[in-house]
Amino acid sequence: MVVKDFRRSDPLFRLLIGPILIRRERGALKKLSDVEGVPHLVESINRYAIVIEHIDGKSLRDSCGPVPEGFFDRLAEVVRAVHERGVTHCDLRSSGNVIVANDGSPYIVDFAACVLQGRGWNPFINFLFRQFAAADDHAVLILKRKHAPEALRPEDVEQLATPIPYEQFARSFGIAVRNLTRRLLTRARPDKG
Ligand SMILES: Nc1ncnc2c1ncn2[C@@H]1O[C@H](COP(=O)(O)OP(=O)(O)O)[C@@H](O)[C@H]1O
Ligand SMILES: [Mg+2]
């Protein structure tokens, strides 16, 4: 199992930011409990900590060698299932957030930066949600270009060449949340992508 725990971070962050990030991730994992390719929420310890199923494998960042054939098609299906349940990830360009499980299947972790679809019929919120979903799809293609360029199809190349209007905003948001959690949870230095 994996435990995300803010209880030992700086007092101010623990009080103000930790519960927000934990609530986001817990909310997303609950909505995604039936999605193959997203680890299960095992237990909610308190407002500062959750326990998540551990996926045996390696993140794209840590794995060396080629990814299994069809990996990115299956990853795109996981992302589609995540969007269908009203969740966008917003930090999929980080190769640390995609895991190649030991059986070769893709898993997505780290929903701290996620954006949820609004409940009501709010055109602006729904518009934003669609932009974030498009940014996720784009991020999958960027990872594919980096880790399996030979698998890119002509339509992928075309899509990669088409700018996504709010991608930079979604990306900056994802990086900010990632660096914040890293600063709070670990002693590692923040990164840029
Ligand atoms: N459920 C999980 N199973 C296996 N490894 C995980 C899991 N969740 C996170 N990890 C590993 O821990 C790393 C950091 O976790 P993550 O949730 O992405 O936090 P952050 O990006 O804020 O450091 C990931 O890149 C991944 O390698
Ligand atoms: Mg991460």
Short mmCIF file of C-alpha atoms and ligand atoms in Angstrom, two decimals:
data_model
loop_
_atom_site.label_atom_id
_atom_site.label_comp_id
_atom_site.label_asym_id
_atom_site.label_seq_id
_atom_site.Cartn_x
_atom_site.Cartn_y
_atom_site.Cartn_z
CA MET A 1 0.00 0.00 0.00
CA VAL A 2 0.95 3.64 -0.44
CA VAL A 3 0.28 6.18 2.30
CA LYS A 4 0.00 9.87 1.46
CA ASP A 5 0.36 11.64 4.75
CA PHE A 6 0.69 15.35 5.47
CA ARG A 7 0.76 15.03 9.22
CA ARG A 8 4.49 15.62 9.47
CA SER A 9 4.69 18.54 7.04
CA ASP A 10 5.08 22.16 8.10
CA PRO A 11 2.24 23.12 10.48
CA LEU A 12 0.77 25.84 8.30
CA PHE A 13 0.75 23.67 5.17
CA ARG A 14 -0.55 20.71 7.09
CA LEU A 15 -3.45 22.78 8.34
CA LEU A 16 -4.31 24.72 5.18
CA ILE A 17 -3.15 22.86 2.09
CA GLY A 18 -2.81 19.23 3.11
CA PRO A 19 -6.54 18.62 3.72
CA ILE A 20 -7.43 20.27 0.39
CA LEU A 21 -5.06 18.04 -1.58
CA ILE A 22 -6.12 14.94 0.32
CA ARG A 23 -9.80 15.77 -0.23
CA ARG A 24 -9.22 16.21 -3.97
CA GLU A 25 -7.37 12.94 -4.33
CA ARG A 26 -9.81 11.02 -2.13
CA GLY A 27 -12.80 12.44 -4.04
CA ALA A 28 -11.29 11.49 -7.39
CA LEU A 29 -10.31 7.97 -6.28
CA LYS A 30 -13.82 7.36 -4.94
CA LYS A 31 -15.38 8.40 -8.25
CA LEU A 32 -12.90 6.20 -10.11
CA SER A 33 -13.21 3.11 -7.94
CA ASP A 34 -14.46 1.00 -10.86
CA VAL A 35 -11.87 2.16 -13.38
CA GLU A 36 -9.30 -0.44 -14.32
CA GLY A 37 -6.03 1.49 -14.45
CA VAL A 38 -6.57 3.64 -11.34
CA PRO A 39 -5.41 2.31 -7.94
CA HIS A 40 -8.12 1.80 -5.33
CA LEU A 41 -8.55 3.99 -2.32
CA VAL A 42 -7.92 1.54 0.54
CA GLU A 43 -8.68 3.73 3.51
CA SER A 44 -9.15 7.31 4.49
CA ILE A 45 -7.15 7.73 7.71
CA ASN A 46 -8.13 11.32 8.48
CA ARG A 47 -8.14 14.69 6.76
CA TYR A 48 -4.36 14.60 6.36
CA ALA A 49 -3.76 11.05 5.15
CA ILE A 50 -5.07 8.36 2.82
CA VAL A 51 -4.02 4.82 1.99
CA ILE A 52 -3.95 3.80 -1.68
CA GLU A 53 -3.45 0.42 -3.34
CA HIS A 54 0.17 -0.07 -4.40
CA ILE A 55 0.69 -0.92 -8.06
CA ASP A 56 3.60 -3.28 -8.63
CA GLY A 57 5.57 -1.84 -11.48
CA LYS A 58 7.55 1.23 -12.43
CA SER A 59 6.55 4.72 -13.40
CA LEU A 60 7.34 5.80 -16.96
CA ARG A 61 9.93 8.09 -15.43
CA ASP A 62 11.76 5.21 -13.74
CA SER A 63 11.24 2.47 -16.29
CA CYS A 64 13.94 1.82 -18.81
CA GLY A 65 13.51 -0.01 -22.06
CA PRO A 66 10.55 0.03 -24.42
CA VAL A 67 6.98 0.17 -23.13
CA PRO A 68 4.74 -2.83 -23.93
CA GLU A 69 3.05 -2.78 -27.32
CA GLY A 70 -0.27 -0.94 -27.31
CA PHE A 71 0.52 0.62 -23.93
CA PHE A 72 -0.49 4.15 -24.93
CA ASP A 73 -3.73 3.00 -26.57
CA ARG A 74 -4.68 1.35 -23.30
CA LEU A 75 -3.58 4.43 -21.37
CA ALA A 76 -5.84 6.56 -23.60
CA GLU A 77 -8.73 4.20 -22.74
CA VAL A 78 -8.05 4.62 -19.02
CA VAL A 79 -8.03 8.39 -19.47
CA ARG A 80 -11.32 8.21 -21.40
CA ALA A 81 -12.90 6.18 -18.57
CA VAL A 82 -11.62 8.74 -16.04
CA HIS A 83 -13.19 11.60 -18.02
CA GLU A 84 -16.48 9.70 -18.37
CA ARG A 85 -16.72 9.68 -14.59
CA GLY A 86 -16.32 13.44 -14.43
CA VAL A 87 -12.64 13.66 -13.47
CA THR A 88 -9.71 15.25 -15.29
CA HIS A 89 -6.20 14.51 -14.07
CA CYS A 90 -4.37 17.72 -15.14
CA ASP A 91 -0.85 16.42 -14.47
CA LEU A 92 -0.45 13.62 -16.98
CA ARG A 93 2.56 15.13 -18.66
CA SER A 94 4.56 14.11 -15.64
CA SER A 95 5.90 10.65 -16.47
CA GLY A 96 6.01 9.91 -12.73
CA ASN A 97 2.21 9.79 -12.73
CA VAL A 98 1.90 6.92 -15.21
CA ILE A 99 2.88 3.46 -14.03
CA VAL A 100 3.73 0.48 -16.20
CA ALA A 101 2.45 -2.39 -14.06
CA ASN A 102 4.44 -5.62 -14.01
CA ASP A 103 1.80 -7.23 -16.26
CA GLY A 104 2.30 -4.39 -18.78
CA SER A 105 -0.95 -2.55 -18.12
CA PRO A 106 -1.10 1.23 -17.57
CA TYR A 107 -2.07 2.87 -14.27
CA ILE A 108 -2.57 6.53 -13.47
CA VAL A 109 -1.65 7.88 -10.02
CA ASP A 110 -1.53 11.24 -8.26
CA PHE A 111 -4.93 12.93 -8.58
CA ALA A 112 -3.98 15.84 -6.29
CA ALA A 113 -4.26 18.32 -9.19
CA CYS A 114 -7.48 16.87 -10.59
CA VAL A 115 -10.47 18.95 -11.62
CA LEU A 116 -13.94 17.51 -11.17
CA GLN A 117 -16.90 18.16 -13.43
CA GLY A 118 -19.50 20.44 -11.88
CA ARG A 119 -22.71 18.83 -10.71
CA GLY A 120 -25.14 21.24 -12.26
CA TRP A 121 -25.59 22.53 -15.77
CA ASN A 122 -23.02 25.30 -15.69
CA PRO A 123 -21.80 26.03 -19.22
CA PHE A 124 -18.61 27.73 -18.06
CA ILE A 125 -17.60 24.90 -15.70
CA ASN A 126 -18.45 22.33 -18.36
CA PHE A 127 -16.43 24.27 -20.91
CA LEU A 128 -13.43 24.32 -18.55
CA PHE A 129 -13.84 20.62 -17.89
CA ARG A 130 -13.69 19.89 -21.63
CA GLN A 131 -10.52 21.96 -21.94
CA PHE A 132 -8.84 20.09 -19.10
CA ALA A 133 -9.95 16.77 -20.62
CA ALA A 134 -8.43 17.81 -23.96
CA ALA A 135 -5.21 18.76 -22.15
CA ASP A 136 -5.13 15.24 -20.60
CA ASP A 137 -5.56 13.63 -24.05
CA HIS A 138 -2.81 15.84 -25.40
CA ALA A 139 -0.54 14.91 -22.48
CA VAL A 140 -0.96 11.20 -23.30
CA LEU A 141 0.22 11.88 -26.86
CA ILE A 142 3.20 13.84 -25.58
CA LEU A 143 4.19 10.88 -23.39
CA LYS A 144 3.66 8.57 -26.36
CA ARG A 145 5.91 10.74 -28.54
CA LYS A 146 8.59 10.54 -25.87
CA HIS A 147 8.36 6.86 -24.92
CA ALA A 148 6.99 5.13 -28.03
CA PRO A 149 7.47 7.48 -31.02
CA GLU A 150 7.30 4.56 -33.46
CA ALA A 151 3.69 3.93 -32.35
CA LEU A 152 2.46 7.46 -33.26
CA ARG A 153 -0.28 7.42 -35.91
CA PRO A 154 -0.74 10.20 -38.48
CA GLU A 155 -3.79 11.47 -36.55
CA ASP A 156 -1.69 11.58 -33.34
CA VAL A 157 0.93 13.68 -35.11
CA GLU A 158 -1.79 16.00 -36.38
CA GLN A 159 -3.32 16.31 -32.92
CA LEU A 160 0.11 17.02 -31.42
CA ALA A 161 0.59 19.86 -33.88
CA THR A 162 -2.73 21.45 -32.87
CA PRO A 163 -2.36 23.80 -29.90
CA ILE A 164 -4.70 23.30 -26.94
CA PRO A 165 -6.03 26.71 -25.79
CA TYR A 166 -5.84 26.23 -22.04
CA GLU A 167 -3.09 23.64 -21.94
CA GLN A 168 -0.49 25.97 -20.51
CA PHE A 169 -2.84 26.93 -17.70
CA ALA A 170 -3.74 23.30 -16.96
CA ARG A 171 -0.08 22.34 -17.07
CA SER A 172 1.03 25.16 -14.77
CA PHE A 173 -1.70 24.20 -12.32
CA GLY A 174 -0.56 20.56 -12.36
CA ILE A 175 3.09 21.46 -11.87
CA ALA A 176 2.27 23.87 -9.03
CA VAL A 177 0.27 21.20 -7.16
CA ARG A 178 2.93 18.56 -7.80
CA ASN A 179 5.75 20.75 -6.53
CA LEU A 180 3.69 21.74 -3.54
CA THR A 181 2.93 18.14 -2.57
CA ARG A 182 6.52 17.14 -3.14
CA ARG A 183 7.73 19.98 -0.94
CA LEU A 184 5.28 18.98 1.76
CA LEU A 185 5.63 15.22 1.60
CA THR A 186 9.29 14.75 0.76
CA ARG A 187 12.60 16.54 0.91
CA ALA A 188 13.05 16.24 -2.88
CA ARG A 189 13.59 19.38 -4.94
CA PRO A 190 10.65 20.56 -7.01
CA ASP A 191 10.91 20.13 -10.78
CA LYS A 192 9.59 21.80 -13.90
CA GLY A 193 7.83 18.96 -15.60
N1 LIG B 1 -0.45 3.71 -5.98
C1 LIG B 1 0.84 3.69 -6.30
N2 LIG B 1 1.45 2.52 -6.61
C2 LIG B 1 2.78 2.49 -6.92
N3 LIG B 1 3.57 3.58 -6.94
C3 LIG B 1 3.01 4.77 -6.66
C4 LIG B 1 1.62 4.90 -6.32
N4 LIG B 1 1.36 6.19 -6.07
C5 LIG B 1 2.53 6.86 -6.25
N5 LIG B 1 3.51 6.00 -6.61
C6 LIG B 1 4.93 6.34 -6.90
O1 LIG B 1 5.32 7.45 -6.11
C7 LIG B 1 5.70 8.54 -6.94
C8 LIG B 1 5.23 9.85 -6.33
O2 LIG B 1 3.82 9.82 -6.07
P1 LIG B 1 2.84 10.95 -6.56
O3 LIG B 1 1.48 10.59 -6.06
O4 LIG B 1 2.97 11.11 -8.04
O5 LIG B 1 3.32 12.25 -5.79
P2 LIG B 1 4.22 13.52 -6.24
O6 LIG B 1 4.23 13.60 -7.72
O7 LIG B 1 3.52 14.67 -5.63
O8 LIG B 1 5.58 13.27 -5.66
C9 LIG B 1 5.08 8.24 -8.31
O9 LIG B 1 5.86 8.82 -9.34
C10 LIG B 1 5.11 6.73 -8.36
O10 LIG B 1 6.39 6.29 -8.79
MG MG B 2 3.19 12.79 -9.21
#
